[in-house]
mmCIF file of C-alpha atoms in Angstrom:
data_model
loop_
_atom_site.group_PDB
_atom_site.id
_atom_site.type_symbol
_atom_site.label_atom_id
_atom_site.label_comp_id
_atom_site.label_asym_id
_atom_site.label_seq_id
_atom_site.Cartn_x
_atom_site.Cartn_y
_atom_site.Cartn_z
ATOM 1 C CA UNK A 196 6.948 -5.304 73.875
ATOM 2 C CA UNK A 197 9.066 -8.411 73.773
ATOM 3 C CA UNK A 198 9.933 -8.238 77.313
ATOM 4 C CA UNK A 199 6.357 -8.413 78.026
ATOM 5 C CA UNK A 200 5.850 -11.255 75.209
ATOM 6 C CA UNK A 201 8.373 -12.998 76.264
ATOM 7 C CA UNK A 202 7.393 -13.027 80.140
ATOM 8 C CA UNK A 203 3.710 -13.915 78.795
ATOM 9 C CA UNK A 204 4.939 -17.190 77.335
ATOM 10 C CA UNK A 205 6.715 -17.756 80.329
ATOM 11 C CA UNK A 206 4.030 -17.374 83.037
ATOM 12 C CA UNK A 207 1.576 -18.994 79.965
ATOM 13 C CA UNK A 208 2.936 -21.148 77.775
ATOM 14 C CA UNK A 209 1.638 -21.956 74.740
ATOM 15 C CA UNK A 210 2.060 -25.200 72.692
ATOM 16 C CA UNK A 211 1.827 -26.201 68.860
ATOM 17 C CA UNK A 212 -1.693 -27.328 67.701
ATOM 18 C CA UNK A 213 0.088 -30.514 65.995
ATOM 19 C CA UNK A 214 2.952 -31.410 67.859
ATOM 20 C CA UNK A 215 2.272 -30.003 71.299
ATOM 21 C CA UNK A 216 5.766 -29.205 71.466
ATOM 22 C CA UNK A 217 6.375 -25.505 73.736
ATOM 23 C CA UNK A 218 5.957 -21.881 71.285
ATOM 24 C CA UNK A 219 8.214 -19.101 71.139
ATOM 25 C CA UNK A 220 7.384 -16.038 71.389
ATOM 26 C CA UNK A 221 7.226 -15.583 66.952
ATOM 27 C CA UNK A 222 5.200 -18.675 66.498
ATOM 28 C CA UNK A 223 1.505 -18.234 66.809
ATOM 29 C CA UNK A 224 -0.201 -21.950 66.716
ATOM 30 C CA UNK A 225 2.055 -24.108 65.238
ATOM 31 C CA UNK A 226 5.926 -24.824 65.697
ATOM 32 C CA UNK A 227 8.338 -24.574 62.617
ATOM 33 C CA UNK A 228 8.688 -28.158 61.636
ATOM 34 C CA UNK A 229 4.661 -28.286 61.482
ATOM 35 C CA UNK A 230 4.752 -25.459 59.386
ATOM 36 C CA UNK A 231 7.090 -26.934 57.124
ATOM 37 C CA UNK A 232 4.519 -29.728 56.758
ATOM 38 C CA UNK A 233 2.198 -27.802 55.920
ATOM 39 C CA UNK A 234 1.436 -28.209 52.341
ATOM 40 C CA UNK A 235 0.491 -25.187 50.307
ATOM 41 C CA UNK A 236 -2.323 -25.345 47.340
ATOM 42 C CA UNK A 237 -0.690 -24.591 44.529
ATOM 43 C CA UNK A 238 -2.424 -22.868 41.189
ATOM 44 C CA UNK A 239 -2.480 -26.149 39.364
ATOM 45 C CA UNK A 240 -3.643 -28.295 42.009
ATOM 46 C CA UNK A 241 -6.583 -25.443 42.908
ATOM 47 C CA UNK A 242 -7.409 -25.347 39.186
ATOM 48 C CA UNK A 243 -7.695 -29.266 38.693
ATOM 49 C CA UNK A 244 -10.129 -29.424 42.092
ATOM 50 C CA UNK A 245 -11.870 -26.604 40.491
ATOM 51 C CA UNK A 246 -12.774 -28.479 37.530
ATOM 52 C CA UNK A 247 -13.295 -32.043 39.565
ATOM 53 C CA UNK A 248 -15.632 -30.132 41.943
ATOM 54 C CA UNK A 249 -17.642 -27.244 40.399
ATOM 55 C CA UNK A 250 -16.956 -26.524 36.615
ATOM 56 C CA UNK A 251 -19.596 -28.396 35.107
ATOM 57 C CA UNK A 252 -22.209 -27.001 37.486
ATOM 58 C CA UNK A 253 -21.602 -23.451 36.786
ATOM 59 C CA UNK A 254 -22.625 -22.611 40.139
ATOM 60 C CA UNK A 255 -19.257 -21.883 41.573
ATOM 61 C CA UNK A 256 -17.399 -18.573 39.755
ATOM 62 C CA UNK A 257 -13.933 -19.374 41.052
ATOM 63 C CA UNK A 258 -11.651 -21.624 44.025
ATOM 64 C CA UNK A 259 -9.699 -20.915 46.632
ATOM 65 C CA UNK A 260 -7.884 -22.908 49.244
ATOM 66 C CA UNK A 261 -4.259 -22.263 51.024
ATOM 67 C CA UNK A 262 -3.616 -25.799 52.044
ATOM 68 C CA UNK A 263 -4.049 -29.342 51.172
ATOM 69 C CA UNK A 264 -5.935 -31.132 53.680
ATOM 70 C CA UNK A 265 -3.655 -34.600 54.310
ATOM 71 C CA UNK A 266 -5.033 -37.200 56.989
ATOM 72 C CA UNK A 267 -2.801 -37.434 59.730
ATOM 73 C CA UNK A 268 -0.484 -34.368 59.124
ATOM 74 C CA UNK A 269 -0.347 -30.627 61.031
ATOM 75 C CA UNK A 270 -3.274 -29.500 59.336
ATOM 76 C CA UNK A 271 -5.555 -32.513 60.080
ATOM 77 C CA UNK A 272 -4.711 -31.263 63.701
ATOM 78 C CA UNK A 273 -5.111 -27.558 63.400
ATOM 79 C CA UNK A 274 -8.925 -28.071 61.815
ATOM 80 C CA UNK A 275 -9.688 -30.169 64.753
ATOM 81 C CA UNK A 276 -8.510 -27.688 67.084
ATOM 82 C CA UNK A 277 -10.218 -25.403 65.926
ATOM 83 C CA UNK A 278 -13.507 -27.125 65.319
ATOM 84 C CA UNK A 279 -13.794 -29.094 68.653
ATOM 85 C CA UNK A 280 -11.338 -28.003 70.839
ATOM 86 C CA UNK A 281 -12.162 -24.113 70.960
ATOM 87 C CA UNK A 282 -9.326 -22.375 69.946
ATOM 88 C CA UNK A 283 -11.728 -20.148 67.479
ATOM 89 C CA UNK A 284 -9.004 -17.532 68.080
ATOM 90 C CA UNK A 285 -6.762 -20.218 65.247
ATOM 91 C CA UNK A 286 -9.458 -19.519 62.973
ATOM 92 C CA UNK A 287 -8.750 -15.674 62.698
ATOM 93 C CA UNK A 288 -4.947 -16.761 62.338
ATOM 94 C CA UNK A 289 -5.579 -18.634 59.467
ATOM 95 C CA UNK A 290 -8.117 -16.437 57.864
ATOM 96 C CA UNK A 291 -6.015 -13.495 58.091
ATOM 97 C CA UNK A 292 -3.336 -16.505 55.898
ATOM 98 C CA UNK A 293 -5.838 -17.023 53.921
ATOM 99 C CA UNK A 294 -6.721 -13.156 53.116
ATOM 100 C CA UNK A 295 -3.273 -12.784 52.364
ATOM 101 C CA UNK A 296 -2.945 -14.761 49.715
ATOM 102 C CA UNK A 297 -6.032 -14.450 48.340
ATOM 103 C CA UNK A 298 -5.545 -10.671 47.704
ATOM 104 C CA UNK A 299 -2.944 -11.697 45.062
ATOM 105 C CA UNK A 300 -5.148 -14.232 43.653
ATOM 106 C CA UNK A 301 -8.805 -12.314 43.528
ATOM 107 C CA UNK A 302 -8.405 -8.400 43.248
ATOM 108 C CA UNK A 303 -10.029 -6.805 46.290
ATOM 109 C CA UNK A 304 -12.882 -5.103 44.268
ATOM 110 C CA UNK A 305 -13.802 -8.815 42.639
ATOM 111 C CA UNK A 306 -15.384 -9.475 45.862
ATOM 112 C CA UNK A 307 -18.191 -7.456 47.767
ATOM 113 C CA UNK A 308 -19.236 -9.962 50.636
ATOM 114 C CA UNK A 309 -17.768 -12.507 52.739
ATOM 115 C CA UNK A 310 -20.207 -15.217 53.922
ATOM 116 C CA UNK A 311 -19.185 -18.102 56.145
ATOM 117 C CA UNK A 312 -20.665 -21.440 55.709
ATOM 118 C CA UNK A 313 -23.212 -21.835 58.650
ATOM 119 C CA UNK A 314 -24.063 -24.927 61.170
ATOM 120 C CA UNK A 315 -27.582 -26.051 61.862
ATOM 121 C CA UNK A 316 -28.135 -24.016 64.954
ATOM 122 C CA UNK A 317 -28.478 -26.716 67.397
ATOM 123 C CA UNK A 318 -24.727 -27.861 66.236
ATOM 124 C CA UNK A 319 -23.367 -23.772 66.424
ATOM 125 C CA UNK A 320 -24.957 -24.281 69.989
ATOM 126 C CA UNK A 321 -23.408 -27.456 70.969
ATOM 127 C CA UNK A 322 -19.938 -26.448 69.840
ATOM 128 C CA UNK A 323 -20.275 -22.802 71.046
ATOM 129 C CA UNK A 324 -18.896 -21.005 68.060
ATOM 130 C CA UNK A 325 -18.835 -21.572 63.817
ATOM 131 C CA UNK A 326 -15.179 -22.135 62.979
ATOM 132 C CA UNK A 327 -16.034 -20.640 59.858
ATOM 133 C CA UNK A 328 -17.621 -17.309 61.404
ATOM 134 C CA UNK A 329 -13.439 -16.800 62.638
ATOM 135 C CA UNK A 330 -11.938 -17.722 59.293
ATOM 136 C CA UNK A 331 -14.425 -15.611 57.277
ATOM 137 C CA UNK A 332 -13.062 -12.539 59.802
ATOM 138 C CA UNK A 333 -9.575 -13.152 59.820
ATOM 139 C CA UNK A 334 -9.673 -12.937 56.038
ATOM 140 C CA UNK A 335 -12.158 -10.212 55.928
ATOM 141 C CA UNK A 336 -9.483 -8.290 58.242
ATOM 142 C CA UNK A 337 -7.069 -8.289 55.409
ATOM 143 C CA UNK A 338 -9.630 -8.176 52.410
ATOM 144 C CA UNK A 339 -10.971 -5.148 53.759
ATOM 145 C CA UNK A 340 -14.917 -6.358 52.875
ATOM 146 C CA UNK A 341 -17.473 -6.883 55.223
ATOM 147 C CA UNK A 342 -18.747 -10.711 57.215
ATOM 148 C CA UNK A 343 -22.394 -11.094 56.795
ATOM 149 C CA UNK A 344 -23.600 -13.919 58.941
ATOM 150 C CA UNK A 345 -27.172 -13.252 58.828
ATOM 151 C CA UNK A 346 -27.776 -13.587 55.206
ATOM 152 C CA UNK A 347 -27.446 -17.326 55.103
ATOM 153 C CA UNK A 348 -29.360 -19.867 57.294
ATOM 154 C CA UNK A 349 -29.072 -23.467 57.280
ATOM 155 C CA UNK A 350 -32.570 -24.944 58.370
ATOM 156 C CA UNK A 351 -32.076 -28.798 57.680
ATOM 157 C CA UNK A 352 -29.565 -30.611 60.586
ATOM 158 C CA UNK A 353 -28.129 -32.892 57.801
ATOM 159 C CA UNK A 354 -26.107 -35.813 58.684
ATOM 160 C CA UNK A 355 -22.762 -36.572 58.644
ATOM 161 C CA UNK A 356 -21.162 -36.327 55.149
ATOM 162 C CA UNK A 357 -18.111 -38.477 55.815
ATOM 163 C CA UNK A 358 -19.250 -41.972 54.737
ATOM 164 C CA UNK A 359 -21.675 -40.560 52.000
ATOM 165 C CA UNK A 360 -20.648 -40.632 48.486
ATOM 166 C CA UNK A 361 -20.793 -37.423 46.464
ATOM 167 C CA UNK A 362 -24.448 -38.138 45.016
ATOM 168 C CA UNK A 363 -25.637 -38.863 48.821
ATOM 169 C CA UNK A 364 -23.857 -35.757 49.922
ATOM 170 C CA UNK A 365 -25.565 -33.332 47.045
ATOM 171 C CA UNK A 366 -28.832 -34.726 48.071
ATOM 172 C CA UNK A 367 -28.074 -34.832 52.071
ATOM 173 C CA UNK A 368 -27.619 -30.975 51.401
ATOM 174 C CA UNK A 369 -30.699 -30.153 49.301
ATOM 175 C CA UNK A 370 -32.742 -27.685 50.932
ATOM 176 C CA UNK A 371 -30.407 -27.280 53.920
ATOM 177 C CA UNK A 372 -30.045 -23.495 53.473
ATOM 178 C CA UNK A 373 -32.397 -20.772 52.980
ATOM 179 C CA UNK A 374 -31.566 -16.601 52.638
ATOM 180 C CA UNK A 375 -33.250 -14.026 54.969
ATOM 181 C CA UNK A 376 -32.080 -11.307 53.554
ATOM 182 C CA UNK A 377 -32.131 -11.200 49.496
ATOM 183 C CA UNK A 378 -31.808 -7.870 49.410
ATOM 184 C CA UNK A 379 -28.406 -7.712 50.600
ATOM 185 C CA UNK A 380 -27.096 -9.672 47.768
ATOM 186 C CA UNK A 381 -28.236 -8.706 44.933
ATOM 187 C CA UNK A 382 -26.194 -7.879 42.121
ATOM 188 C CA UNK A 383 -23.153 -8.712 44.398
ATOM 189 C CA UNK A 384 -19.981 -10.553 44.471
ATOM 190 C CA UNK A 385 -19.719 -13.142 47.036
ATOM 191 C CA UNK A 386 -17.199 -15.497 48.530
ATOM 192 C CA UNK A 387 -18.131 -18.367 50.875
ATOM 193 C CA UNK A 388 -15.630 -19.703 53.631
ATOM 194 C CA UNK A 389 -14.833 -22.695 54.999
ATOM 195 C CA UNK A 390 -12.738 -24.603 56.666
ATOM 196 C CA UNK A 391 -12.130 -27.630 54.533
ATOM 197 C CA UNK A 392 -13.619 -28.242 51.207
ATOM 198 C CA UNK A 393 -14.032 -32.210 50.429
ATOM 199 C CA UNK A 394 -16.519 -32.657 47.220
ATOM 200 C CA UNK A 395 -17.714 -29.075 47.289
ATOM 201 C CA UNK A 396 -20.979 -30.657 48.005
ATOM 202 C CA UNK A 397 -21.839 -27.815 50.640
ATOM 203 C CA UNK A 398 -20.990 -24.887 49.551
ATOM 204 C CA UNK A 399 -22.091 -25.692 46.524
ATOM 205 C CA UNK A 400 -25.837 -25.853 47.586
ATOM 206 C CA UNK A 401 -25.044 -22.597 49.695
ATOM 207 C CA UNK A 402 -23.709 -21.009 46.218
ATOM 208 C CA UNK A 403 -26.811 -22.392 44.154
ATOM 209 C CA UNK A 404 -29.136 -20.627 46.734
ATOM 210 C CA UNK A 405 -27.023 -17.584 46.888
ATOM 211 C CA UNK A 406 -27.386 -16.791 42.918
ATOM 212 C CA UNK A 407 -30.815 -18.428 43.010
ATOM 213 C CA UNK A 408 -31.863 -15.359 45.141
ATOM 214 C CA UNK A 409 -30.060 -12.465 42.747
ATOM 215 C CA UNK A 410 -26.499 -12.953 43.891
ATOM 216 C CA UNK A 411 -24.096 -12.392 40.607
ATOM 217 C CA UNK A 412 -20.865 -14.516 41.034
ATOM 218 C CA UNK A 413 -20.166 -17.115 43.929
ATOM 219 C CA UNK A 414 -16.720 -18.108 44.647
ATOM 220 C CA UNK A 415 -15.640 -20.797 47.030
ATOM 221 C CA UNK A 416 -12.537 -20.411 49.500
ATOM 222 C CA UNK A 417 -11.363 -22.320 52.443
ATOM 223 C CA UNK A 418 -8.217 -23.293 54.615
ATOM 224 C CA UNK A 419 -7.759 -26.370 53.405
ATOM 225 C CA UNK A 420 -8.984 -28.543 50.589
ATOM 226 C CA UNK A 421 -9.167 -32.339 49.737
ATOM 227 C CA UNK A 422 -7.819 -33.955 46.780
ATOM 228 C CA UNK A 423 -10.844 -36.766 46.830
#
């Protein structure tokens, strides 16, 4: 198996997301010193976003995030990758991360459903996949729940969140999101992923409409998160 590996990244190299410097054969999408850059979300930093972004709502049950998202560093890179430049195969990778450490964090039986954040569908179309669709798996693949990706809709093509503030963001996404099938989530436990999480704006509207429609708890978890 490593002979074949090994001749694999030979006739097919494969280079680091960040640094676009050549793989080995145990590196996956991102070299060593990118991983080293990487900076893990630890407990106190996820517990004082939770309480900047969602505790006084009561919307979201609970946080979870494996990185901080820093401008200009690996991860800034990775995202983009995966986002625009197709490599929706990263997005397992890091959901399967993200599963990982989320099993120690939120017992498997907390959680019933795994629902990825969706994209108005003329954006899913444009870009060809939802990067959140292959994070949502990866981490279902270790979770052991099931991805539900027709439970959710979003029906309003908001714009751009980056230069809105967080009271233009929360009403940019009111009304973007309706559910299809309510059924499905009643009385249940679900957790919403994402790729980065900047105010919490949109997941929290996709949480509000969640437990608007019978849904018990709603917890929030994602690759990366911002400190802003």
């Amino acid at each position: 198996m490593s002979f074949l590996s090994e001749l694999s990244d030979f006739l097919f190299p494969r280079f680091c997301l960040s640094c676009n410097e050549k793989l080995n054969t145990k590196q996956k999408y991102f070299c060593l010193g990118c991983s080293k850059k990487l900076k893990e979300a630890e407990t106190h930093f996820i517990k004082k976003e939770y309480q900047r972004k969602f505790a006084s709502d009561n919307i979201i049950s609970g946080l979870f995030s494996l990185y901080v998202f820093e401008a200009d560093q690996p991860i800034q890179d990775i995202i983009h990758h995966l986002k625009y430049g197709k490599r929706f195969r990263a997005g397992i990778f890091l959901g399967k991360q993200v599963g990982a450490k989320l099993l120690k964090t939120f017992p498997e039986s907390n959680i019933d459903i795994f629902i990825p954040v969706p994209l108005f569908h003329s954006k899913e179309a444009e870009r060809g996949f939802n990067q959140s669709d292959f994070i949502a798996r990866g981490i279902s693949k270790v979770y052991g729940k099931p991805v539900k990706t027709d439970i959710l809709k979003r029906v309003k093509n908001t714009k751009t969140q980056t230069k809105l503030n967080i009271t233009e963001r929360m009403e940019n996404m009111d009304g973007a999101f309706i559910i299809s099938n309510p059924e499905i989530i009643r009385g249940k436990t679900i957790a919403m992923a994402d790729d980065v999480i900047t105010t919490g704006a949109t997941i929290k509207e996709c949480a509000k409409v969640l437990k608007q429609n019978g849904a018990k708890d709603v917890f929030a978890v994602s690759v990366a998160i911002t400190n802003i």
